[in-house]
Short mmCIF file of C-alpha atoms in Angstrom, two decimals:
data_model
loop_
_atom_site.label_atom_id
_atom_site.label_comp_id
_atom_site.label_asym_id
_atom_site.label_seq_id
_atom_site.Cartn_x
_atom_site.Cartn_y
_atom_site.Cartn_z
CA MET A 1 -1.30 60.84 -22.35
CA SER A 2 -1.19 57.14 -21.51
CA LEU A 3 1.88 54.99 -22.12
CA ALA A 4 -0.07 52.85 -24.59
CA SER A 5 -1.08 55.87 -26.66
CA ARG A 6 2.46 57.21 -26.64
CA LEU A 7 3.80 53.91 -27.93
CA THR A 8 1.15 53.88 -30.64
CA ARG A 9 2.04 57.39 -31.75
CA THR A 10 5.81 56.82 -31.72
CA PRO A 11 6.54 53.43 -33.30
CA LEU A 12 10.01 51.93 -33.11
CA PRO A 13 12.05 53.55 -35.92
CA PHE A 14 13.12 50.25 -37.45
CA ASP A 15 14.76 50.48 -40.89
CA PRO A 16 15.09 46.95 -42.29
CA ALA A 17 16.95 48.13 -45.39
CA ARG A 18 19.65 49.79 -43.30
CA GLY A 19 19.90 46.72 -41.11
CA ALA A 20 20.28 44.42 -44.12
CA ASP A 21 22.92 46.65 -45.72
CA VAL A 22 25.06 46.69 -42.58
CA ALA A 23 24.60 42.98 -41.89
CA ALA A 24 25.78 42.22 -45.44
CA ARG A 25 29.26 43.43 -44.41
CA TYR A 26 29.31 40.53 -41.97
CA GLY A 27 28.06 37.90 -44.41
CA ASP A 28 30.55 35.29 -43.24
CA PHE A 29 29.30 35.45 -39.65
CA PRO A 30 26.85 32.87 -38.25
CA PRO A 31 23.18 33.64 -38.98
CA GLU A 32 22.33 34.35 -35.34
CA ILE A 33 25.04 37.03 -35.12
CA ARG A 34 24.03 38.54 -38.46
CA GLY A 35 20.48 38.70 -37.14
CA VAL A 36 21.56 40.67 -34.06
CA ILE A 37 23.64 43.00 -36.25
CA ALA A 38 20.76 43.56 -38.68
CA GLY A 39 18.31 44.30 -35.87
CA THR A 40 20.77 46.58 -34.10
CA ALA A 41 21.63 48.57 -37.23
CA GLY A 42 17.99 48.75 -38.29
CA CYS A 43 16.90 50.25 -34.97
CA SER A 44 19.86 52.51 -34.20
CA PRO A 45 21.49 54.85 -36.73
CA TYR A 46 24.26 55.50 -34.18
CA LEU A 47 25.13 51.84 -33.78
CA ALA A 48 24.73 51.28 -37.52
CA GLY A 49 27.43 53.88 -38.08
CA LEU A 50 29.70 52.20 -35.54
CA LEU A 51 29.13 48.79 -37.15
CA GLU A 52 30.51 50.23 -40.37
CA ARG A 53 33.24 52.42 -38.86
CA GLU A 54 34.62 49.76 -36.52
CA ALA A 55 33.98 46.73 -38.73
CA GLU A 56 37.60 45.57 -38.80
CA TRP A 57 37.98 45.79 -35.03
CA LEU A 58 34.60 44.16 -34.40
CA ARG A 59 35.42 41.21 -36.63
CA ALA A 60 38.47 40.45 -34.51
CA ALA A 61 36.56 41.12 -31.27
CA LEU A 62 33.76 38.70 -32.13
CA SER A 63 36.18 35.96 -33.15
CA GLY A 64 36.69 35.08 -29.47
CA PRO A 65 35.03 35.62 -26.09
CA ILE A 66 33.39 39.00 -25.69
CA GLU A 67 34.96 39.40 -22.26
CA ALA A 68 38.43 38.96 -23.73
CA ALA A 69 37.82 41.61 -26.40
CA PHE A 70 36.58 44.05 -23.75
CA ALA A 71 39.58 43.40 -21.49
CA ALA A 72 42.02 43.77 -24.38
CA GLU A 73 40.66 47.20 -25.30
CA ILE A 74 40.86 48.38 -21.68
CA ALA A 75 44.43 47.04 -21.48
CA ARG A 76 45.38 48.83 -24.71
CA LEU A 77 44.55 52.16 -23.13
CA GLN A 78 46.99 51.66 -20.27
CA GLU A 79 49.97 52.43 -22.52
CA VAL A 80 48.53 55.53 -24.23
CA ALA A 81 50.43 58.77 -23.63
CA LEU A 82 48.71 61.98 -22.56
CA GLU A 83 48.98 63.57 -26.01
CA ALA A 84 46.92 60.80 -27.61
CA LEU A 85 44.70 59.93 -24.66
CA GLY A 86 41.68 62.00 -25.66
CA ALA A 87 41.45 60.50 -29.14
CA GLU A 88 42.15 56.97 -27.94
CA LEU A 89 39.55 57.15 -25.18
CA ARG A 90 36.99 58.22 -27.76
CA ARG A 91 37.99 55.35 -30.03
CA ALA A 92 37.65 52.93 -27.12
CA LYS A 93 34.25 54.41 -26.27
CA ARG A 94 33.03 53.77 -29.82
CA ARG A 95 34.32 50.22 -29.86
CA LEU A 96 33.17 49.22 -26.42
CA ALA A 97 29.78 50.92 -26.68
CA LEU A 98 29.22 48.82 -29.79
CA LEU A 99 30.49 45.61 -28.21
CA ILE A 100 28.46 46.13 -25.02
CA ALA A 101 25.30 46.93 -27.00
CA LEU A 102 25.62 43.77 -29.11
CA ALA A 103 26.25 41.67 -26.00
CA ASP A 104 23.22 43.28 -24.39
CA LEU A 105 20.85 43.02 -27.35
CA GLY A 106 21.99 39.50 -28.17
CA GLY A 107 21.36 38.34 -24.62
CA ALA A 108 24.99 37.33 -24.08
CA TRP A 109 25.41 39.63 -21.07
CA SER A 110 23.22 40.25 -18.06
CA LEU A 111 22.15 43.73 -16.95
CA GLU A 112 24.86 43.69 -14.27
CA GLN A 113 27.52 42.85 -16.84
CA VAL A 114 26.35 45.65 -19.13
CA THR A 115 26.30 48.37 -16.46
CA GLY A 116 29.51 47.02 -14.97
CA ALA A 117 31.32 47.21 -18.31
CA LEU A 118 30.14 50.78 -18.95
CA THR A 119 31.32 51.71 -15.47
CA THR A 120 34.71 50.07 -16.01
CA LEU A 121 35.17 52.14 -19.16
CA ALA A 122 34.28 55.33 -17.28
CA GLU A 123 36.59 54.67 -14.34
CA THR A 124 39.42 53.73 -16.71
CA ALA A 125 38.99 57.07 -18.48
CA VAL A 126 39.02 59.03 -15.22
CA ASP A 127 41.93 57.09 -13.73
CA LEU A 128 44.17 57.38 -16.77
CA ALA A 129 43.35 61.04 -17.34
CA LEU A 130 44.14 61.99 -13.73
CA ARG A 131 47.37 60.00 -13.57
CA ARG A 132 48.66 61.35 -16.89
CA LEU A 133 47.73 64.94 -16.04
CA VAL A 134 49.23 64.77 -12.55
CA ALA A 135 52.41 63.33 -14.07
CA ASP A 136 52.50 66.31 -16.43
CA GLU A 137 52.17 68.75 -13.53
CA ILE A 138 55.02 66.96 -11.73
CA ARG A 139 57.16 67.07 -14.87
CA ARG A 140 56.58 70.83 -15.10
CA GLY A 141 57.55 71.29 -11.44
CA LYS A 142 54.07 72.46 -10.39
CA LEU A 143 53.55 69.99 -7.52
CA PRO A 144 56.08 70.85 -4.81
CA GLY A 145 57.94 67.90 -3.33
CA LYS A 146 56.54 65.38 -5.80
CA GLY A 147 58.62 63.26 -8.19
CA PRO A 148 57.93 60.87 -11.06
CA ASP A 149 57.18 57.97 -8.69
CA ASP A 150 54.31 59.95 -7.15
CA ALA A 151 52.43 60.09 -10.47
CA ALA A 152 51.32 56.46 -10.06
CA ARG A 153 49.43 57.56 -6.93
CA ALA A 154 48.07 60.70 -8.61
CA GLY A 155 50.23 62.86 -6.35
CA GLY A 156 47.78 62.69 -3.44
CA MET A 157 44.64 63.35 -5.48
CA VAL A 158 41.51 61.18 -5.52
CA ALA A 159 38.39 61.15 -7.67
CA LEU A 160 35.29 59.80 -5.93
CA ALA A 161 32.71 58.18 -8.20
CA MET A 162 29.22 59.07 -7.02
CA GLY A 163 25.74 57.81 -7.87
CA LYS A 164 25.41 55.28 -10.67
CA MET A 165 29.13 55.26 -11.38
CA GLY A 166 29.93 54.60 -7.75
CA ALA A 167 27.51 51.66 -7.69
CA HIS A 168 28.61 50.18 -11.05
CA GLU A 169 25.19 51.08 -12.47
CA LEU A 170 26.00 53.32 -15.45
CA ASN A 171 23.65 53.03 -18.40
CA TYR A 172 24.15 54.08 -22.01
CA SER A 173 23.09 57.70 -21.48
CA SER A 174 24.52 58.28 -17.98
CA ASP A 175 26.83 61.12 -17.17
CA ILE A 176 29.47 60.56 -14.51
CA ASP A 177 29.36 62.38 -11.18
CA LEU A 178 32.75 62.98 -9.58
CA ILE A 179 34.06 64.67 -6.45
CA CYS A 180 37.77 65.51 -6.72
CA LEU A 181 39.84 65.97 -3.58
CA PHE A 182 43.50 66.19 -2.65
CA ASP A 183 45.37 65.30 0.53
CA GLU A 184 46.79 68.58 1.74
CA THR A 185 48.81 66.83 4.48
CA GLN A 186 51.21 65.56 1.79
CA PHE A 187 52.47 69.12 1.25
CA ASP A 188 54.26 71.64 3.42
CA PRO A 189 51.92 74.44 4.56
CA ASP A 190 53.78 76.96 2.42
CA ASP A 191 53.28 74.78 -0.68
CA ARG A 192 49.58 74.00 -0.34
CA ILE A 193 48.31 76.95 -2.37
CA GLU A 194 50.54 75.97 -5.30
CA ALA A 195 49.49 72.32 -5.00
CA ARG A 196 45.82 73.32 -4.85
CA ALA A 197 46.18 75.32 -8.06
CA ALA A 198 47.82 72.36 -9.80
CA PHE A 199 45.06 69.96 -8.78
CA ILE A 200 42.40 72.42 -9.94
CA ARG A 201 44.11 72.52 -13.35
CA VAL A 202 44.25 68.72 -13.45
CA THR A 203 40.54 68.44 -12.65
CA ARG A 204 39.53 70.95 -15.30
CA LYS A 205 41.70 69.30 -17.93
CA MET A 206 40.45 65.84 -16.97
CA SER A 207 36.84 66.96 -17.31
CA ALA A 208 37.52 68.54 -20.70
CA LEU A 209 39.45 65.52 -21.95
CA ILE A 210 36.53 63.21 -21.14
CA ASN A 211 33.56 65.54 -21.63
CA ASP A 212 34.32 67.78 -24.62
CA ILE A 213 32.81 66.91 -27.98
CA THR A 214 35.43 66.68 -30.73
CA ALA A 215 35.48 65.29 -34.25
CA GLU A 216 35.96 61.88 -32.57
CA GLY A 217 32.93 62.33 -30.31
CA TYR A 218 33.10 62.37 -26.51
CA VAL A 219 33.76 59.82 -23.79
CA PHE A 220 31.31 60.64 -20.97
CA ARG A 221 29.50 63.77 -19.88
CA THR A 222 31.15 64.79 -16.62
CA ASP A 223 29.44 66.52 -13.68
CA LEU A 224 31.53 67.95 -10.83
CA ARG A 225 28.69 69.71 -8.99
CA LEU A 226 28.23 67.20 -6.17
CA ARG A 227 31.33 68.53 -4.40
CA PRO A 228 30.89 70.50 -1.16
CA ASP A 229 29.29 73.92 -1.68
CA ALA A 230 29.79 73.70 -5.45
CA SER A 231 28.58 77.24 -6.13
CA VAL A 232 31.58 78.78 -4.35
CA THR A 233 34.29 76.12 -4.18
CA PRO A 234 36.82 75.22 -6.90
CA VAL A 235 36.51 71.93 -8.80
CA CYS A 236 39.09 70.25 -6.52
CA ILE A 237 39.34 70.98 -2.80
CA SER A 238 41.38 69.61 0.07
CA MET A 239 40.17 66.60 2.04
CA GLY A 240 40.38 68.66 5.23
CA ALA A 241 38.10 71.37 3.83
CA ALA A 242 35.61 68.75 2.62
CA GLU A 243 35.55 67.07 6.03
CA LEU A 244 34.92 70.37 7.81
CA TYR A 245 32.09 71.17 5.41
CA TYR A 246 30.30 67.87 5.95
CA GLU A 247 30.69 68.15 9.73
CA ALA A 248 29.45 71.74 10.00
CA GLU A 249 27.21 72.49 7.01
CA GLY A 250 26.60 69.38 4.93
CA ARG A 251 22.94 68.59 4.32
CA THR A 252 21.45 65.15 4.81
CA TRP A 253 21.23 64.41 1.08
CA GLU A 254 24.90 65.36 0.63
CA ARG A 255 25.95 62.83 3.26
CA ALA A 256 23.52 60.23 1.91
CA ALA A 257 25.12 60.57 -1.53
CA TYR A 258 28.18 58.81 -0.11
CA ILE A 259 26.26 55.55 0.25
CA LYS A 260 27.31 54.72 -3.34
CA ALA A 261 30.61 56.60 -3.35
CA ARG A 262 33.97 54.94 -4.00
CA ALA A 263 37.40 56.00 -5.18
CA CYS A 264 37.79 55.44 -8.91
#
């Protein structure tokens, strides 16, 4: 089936009545902004729901520069405790997905700004989740030799952003590909098994915190399968084991995947 015939058979599901109803909530906004809101709500039931659910926040966000509103929401997350982090990340995802979409559809942001903002949200979620969870393991005495000050450095753990996330190219439907490693040289040989178990717990909890669908939605779908020999290795392995794998067994595509990789 040709592209032209597919487009003819599946017209854009625009609902002008829905768009007008949502835009009416923003009646005091300038006409050009109301037009973007009406078009957005009319074409996307998801964004229409966010325009209603986050109306109070969006009003404040659109009262100044879009970049400032985005930065303020990212900054707000920095103070959130572990117990509330899952819910607050989902709230931030709703707000910022809406803000980014309006900036995109209204032509206020370039493609690079849109994908960069989505990537910043994803790396903020991963970074905060790992640091909070590692801090909790340290508090419970599960990371030998580590104290509260080590939590700021994730206790020797790193999450590598791969693919689109690594290149700041996330789009609206992207999942995030991560490889989680820990520096085994930071632990005495007798303590490495216990440390490994703690970092495996952290990785699993981090993935669930970001990936799981709750009543508040989800943050990002998370894929951990790009790690070395994923079918037999745990979700977090030592840097030494990863290095040995890539030297002895790693396939060309596995090494090439690191072209876009970066610590997040």
